[in-house]
PDB file of C-alpha atoms in Angstrom:
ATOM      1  CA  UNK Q 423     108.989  72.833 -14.781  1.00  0.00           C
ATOM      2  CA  UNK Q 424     108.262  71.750 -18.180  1.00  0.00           C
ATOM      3  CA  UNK Q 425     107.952  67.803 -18.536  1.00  0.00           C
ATOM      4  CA  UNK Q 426     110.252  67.947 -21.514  1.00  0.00           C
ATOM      5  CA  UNK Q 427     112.826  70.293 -19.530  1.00  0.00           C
ATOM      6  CA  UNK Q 428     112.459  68.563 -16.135  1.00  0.00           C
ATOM      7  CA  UNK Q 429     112.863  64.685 -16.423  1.00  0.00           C
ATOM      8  CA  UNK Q 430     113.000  64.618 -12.817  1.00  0.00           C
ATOM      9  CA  UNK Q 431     108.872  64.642 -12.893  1.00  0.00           C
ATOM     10  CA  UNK Q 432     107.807  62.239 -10.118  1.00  0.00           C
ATOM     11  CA  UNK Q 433     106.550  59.099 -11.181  1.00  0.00           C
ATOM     12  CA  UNK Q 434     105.669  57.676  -7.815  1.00  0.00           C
ATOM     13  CA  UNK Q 435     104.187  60.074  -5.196  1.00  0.00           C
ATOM     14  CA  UNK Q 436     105.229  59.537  -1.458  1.00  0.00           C
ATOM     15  CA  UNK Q 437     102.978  60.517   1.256  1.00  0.00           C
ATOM     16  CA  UNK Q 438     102.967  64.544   2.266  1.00  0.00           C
ATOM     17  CA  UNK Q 439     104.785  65.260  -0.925  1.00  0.00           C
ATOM     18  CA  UNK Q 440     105.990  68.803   0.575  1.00  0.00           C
ATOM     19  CA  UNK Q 441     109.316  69.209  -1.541  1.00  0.00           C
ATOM     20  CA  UNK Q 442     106.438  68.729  -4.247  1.00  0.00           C
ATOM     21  CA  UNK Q 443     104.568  71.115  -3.312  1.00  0.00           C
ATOM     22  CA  UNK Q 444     106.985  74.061  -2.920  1.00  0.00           C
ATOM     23  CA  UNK Q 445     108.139  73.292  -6.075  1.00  0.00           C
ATOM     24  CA  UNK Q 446     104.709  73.756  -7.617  1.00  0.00           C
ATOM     25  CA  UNK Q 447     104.167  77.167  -5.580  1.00  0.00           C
ATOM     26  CA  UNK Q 448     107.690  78.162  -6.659  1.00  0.00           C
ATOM     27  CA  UNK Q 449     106.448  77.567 -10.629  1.00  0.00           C
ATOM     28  CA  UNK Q 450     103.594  79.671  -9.570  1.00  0.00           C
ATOM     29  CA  UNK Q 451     106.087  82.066  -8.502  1.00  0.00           C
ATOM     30  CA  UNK Q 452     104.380  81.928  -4.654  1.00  0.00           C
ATOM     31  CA  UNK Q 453     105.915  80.622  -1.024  1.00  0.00           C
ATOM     32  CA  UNK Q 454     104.504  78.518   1.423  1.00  0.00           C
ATOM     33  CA  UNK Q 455     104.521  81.011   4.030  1.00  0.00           C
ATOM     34  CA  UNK Q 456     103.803  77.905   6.923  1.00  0.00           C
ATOM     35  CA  UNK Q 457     103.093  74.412   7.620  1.00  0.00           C
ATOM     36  CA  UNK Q 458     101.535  72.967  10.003  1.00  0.00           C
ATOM     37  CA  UNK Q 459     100.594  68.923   9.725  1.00  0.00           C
ATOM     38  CA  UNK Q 460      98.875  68.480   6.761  1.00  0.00           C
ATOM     39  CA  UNK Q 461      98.260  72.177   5.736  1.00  0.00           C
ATOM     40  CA  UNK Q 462     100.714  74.324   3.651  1.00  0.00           C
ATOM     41  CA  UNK Q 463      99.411  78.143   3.921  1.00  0.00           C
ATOM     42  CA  UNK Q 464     100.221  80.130   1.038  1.00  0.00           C
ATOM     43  CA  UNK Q 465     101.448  83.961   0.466  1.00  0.00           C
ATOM     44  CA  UNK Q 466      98.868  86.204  -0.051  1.00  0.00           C
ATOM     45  CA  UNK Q 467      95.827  84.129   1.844  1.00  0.00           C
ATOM     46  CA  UNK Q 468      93.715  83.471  -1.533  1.00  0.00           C
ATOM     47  CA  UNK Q 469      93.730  79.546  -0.607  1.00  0.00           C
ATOM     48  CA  UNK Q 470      95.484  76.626   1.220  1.00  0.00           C
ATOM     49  CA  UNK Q 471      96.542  73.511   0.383  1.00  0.00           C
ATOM     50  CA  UNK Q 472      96.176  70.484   2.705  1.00  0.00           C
ATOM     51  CA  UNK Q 473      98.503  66.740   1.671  1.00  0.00           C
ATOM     52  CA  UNK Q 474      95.906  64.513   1.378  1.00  0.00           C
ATOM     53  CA  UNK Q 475      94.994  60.810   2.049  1.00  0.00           C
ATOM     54  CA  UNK Q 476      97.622  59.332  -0.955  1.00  0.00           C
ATOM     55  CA  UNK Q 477     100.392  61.667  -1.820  1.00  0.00           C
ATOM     56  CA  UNK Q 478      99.103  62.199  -5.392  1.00  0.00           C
ATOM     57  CA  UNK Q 479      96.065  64.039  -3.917  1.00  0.00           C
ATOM     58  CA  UNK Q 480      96.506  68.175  -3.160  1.00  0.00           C
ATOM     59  CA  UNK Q 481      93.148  69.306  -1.356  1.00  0.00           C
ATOM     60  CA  UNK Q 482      92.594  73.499  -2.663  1.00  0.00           C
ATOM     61  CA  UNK Q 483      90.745  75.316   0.053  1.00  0.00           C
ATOM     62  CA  UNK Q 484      89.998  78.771  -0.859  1.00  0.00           C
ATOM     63  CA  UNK Q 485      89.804  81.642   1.764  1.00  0.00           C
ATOM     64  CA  UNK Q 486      86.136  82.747   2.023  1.00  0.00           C
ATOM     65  CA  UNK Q 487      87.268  86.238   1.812  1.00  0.00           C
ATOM     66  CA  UNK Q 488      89.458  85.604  -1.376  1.00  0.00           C
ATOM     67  CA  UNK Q 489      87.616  87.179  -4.781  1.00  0.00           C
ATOM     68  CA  UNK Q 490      85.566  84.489  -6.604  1.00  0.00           C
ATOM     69  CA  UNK Q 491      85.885  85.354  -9.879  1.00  0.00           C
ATOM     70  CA  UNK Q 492      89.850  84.352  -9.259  1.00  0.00           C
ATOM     71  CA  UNK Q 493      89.364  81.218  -7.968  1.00  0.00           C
ATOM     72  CA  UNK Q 494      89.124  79.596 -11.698  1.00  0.00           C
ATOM     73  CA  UNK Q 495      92.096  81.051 -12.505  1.00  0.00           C
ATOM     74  CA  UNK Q 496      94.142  80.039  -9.399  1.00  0.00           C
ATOM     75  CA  UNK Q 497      93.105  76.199 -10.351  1.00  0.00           C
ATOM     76  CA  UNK Q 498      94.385  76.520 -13.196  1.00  0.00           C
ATOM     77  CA  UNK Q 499      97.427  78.216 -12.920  1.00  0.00           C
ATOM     78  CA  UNK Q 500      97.906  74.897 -10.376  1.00  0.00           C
ATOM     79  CA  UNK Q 501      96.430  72.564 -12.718  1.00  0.00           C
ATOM     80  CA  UNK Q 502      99.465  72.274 -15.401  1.00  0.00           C
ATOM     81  CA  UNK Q 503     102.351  72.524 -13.204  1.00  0.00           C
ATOM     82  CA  UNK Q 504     100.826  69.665 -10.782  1.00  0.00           C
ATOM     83  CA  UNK Q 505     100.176  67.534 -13.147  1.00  0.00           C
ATOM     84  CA  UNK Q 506     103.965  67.291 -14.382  1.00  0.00           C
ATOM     85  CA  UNK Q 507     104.436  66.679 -10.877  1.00  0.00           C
ATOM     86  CA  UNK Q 508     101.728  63.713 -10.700  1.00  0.00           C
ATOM     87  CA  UNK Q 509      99.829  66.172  -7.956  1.00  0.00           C
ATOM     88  CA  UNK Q 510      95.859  66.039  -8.430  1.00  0.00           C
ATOM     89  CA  UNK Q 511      94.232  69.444  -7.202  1.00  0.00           C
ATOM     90  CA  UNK Q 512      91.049  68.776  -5.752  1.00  0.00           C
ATOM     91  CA  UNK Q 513      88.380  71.475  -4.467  1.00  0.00           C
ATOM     92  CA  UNK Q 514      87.362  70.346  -1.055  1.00  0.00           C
ATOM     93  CA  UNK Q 515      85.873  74.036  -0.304  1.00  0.00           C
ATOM     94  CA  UNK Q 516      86.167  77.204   1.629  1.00  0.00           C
ATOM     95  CA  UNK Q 517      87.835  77.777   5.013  1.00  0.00           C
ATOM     96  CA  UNK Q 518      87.822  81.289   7.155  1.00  0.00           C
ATOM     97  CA  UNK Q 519      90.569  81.931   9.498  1.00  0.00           C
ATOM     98  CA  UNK Q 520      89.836  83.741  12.992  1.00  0.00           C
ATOM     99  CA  UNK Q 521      92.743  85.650  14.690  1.00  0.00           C
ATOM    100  CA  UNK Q 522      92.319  85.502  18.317  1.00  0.00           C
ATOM    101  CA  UNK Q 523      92.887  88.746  20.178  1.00  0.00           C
ATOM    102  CA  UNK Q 524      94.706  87.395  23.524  1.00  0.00           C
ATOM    103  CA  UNK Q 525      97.396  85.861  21.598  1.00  0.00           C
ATOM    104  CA  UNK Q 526      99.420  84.976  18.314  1.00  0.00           C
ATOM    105  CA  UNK Q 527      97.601  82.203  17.095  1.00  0.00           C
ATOM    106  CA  UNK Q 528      94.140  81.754  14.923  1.00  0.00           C
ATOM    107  CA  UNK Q 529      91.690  79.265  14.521  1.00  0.00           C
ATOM    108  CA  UNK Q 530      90.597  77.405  11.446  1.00  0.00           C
ATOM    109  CA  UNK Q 531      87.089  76.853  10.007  1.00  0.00           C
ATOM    110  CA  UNK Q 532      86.827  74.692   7.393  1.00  0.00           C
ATOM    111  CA  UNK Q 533      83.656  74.511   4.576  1.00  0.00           C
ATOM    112  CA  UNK Q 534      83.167  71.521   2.868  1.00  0.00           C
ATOM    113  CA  UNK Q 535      82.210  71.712  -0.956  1.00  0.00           C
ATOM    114  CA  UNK Q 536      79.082  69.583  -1.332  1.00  0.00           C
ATOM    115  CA  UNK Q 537      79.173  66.975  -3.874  1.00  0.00           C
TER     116      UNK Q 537
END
């Protein structure tokens, strides 16, 4: 995903830019493991991404049980590769998910970073 190998770089995002996205995880060698609206969950839990307002714009929330110390690392590992693809990573915070024990499904709780 090289700009000089990969002409196809976007040049004008659309809105929820989610064949952008997977390609990003894909040059991070991870999956989007599911969708739902706005959020893309990613293998191995460390964070999520959420589409935001203007396509260009890729919300990073990081799970509150993922290790800090990798966090840096993780932003920049997405900082290259979304840049050739005219994505903008931006921290919003944490978020903890809650599995709930009648069913299959889980709630969200979301962090905000202060400013």
């Amino acid at each position: 995903m090289n700009p000089e190998t990969h002409p196809e770089t976007a040049t004008a995002v659309p809105y929820r830019p989610l064949g952008l996205i997977k390609q990003l995880l894909e040059h991070m060698n991870l999956e989007a493991t599911h969708m739902y609206e706005d959020l893309i969950f990613v293998e191995h839990n460390a964070f999520l991404l959420q589409m935001g307002e203007k396509g260009e714009e890729l919300y990073v929330w990081f799970n509150s049980d993922s290790v800090p110390e990798d966090r840096p690392e993780i932003l920049t590992r997405l900082a290259e590769p979304a840049g050739w693809l005219s994505l903008k990573p931006i921290v919003k915070g944490m978020f903890s998910m809650q599995q709930n024990d009648q069913d299959e499904s889980f709630q969200l709780e979301f962090i905000s970073q202060s400013s």
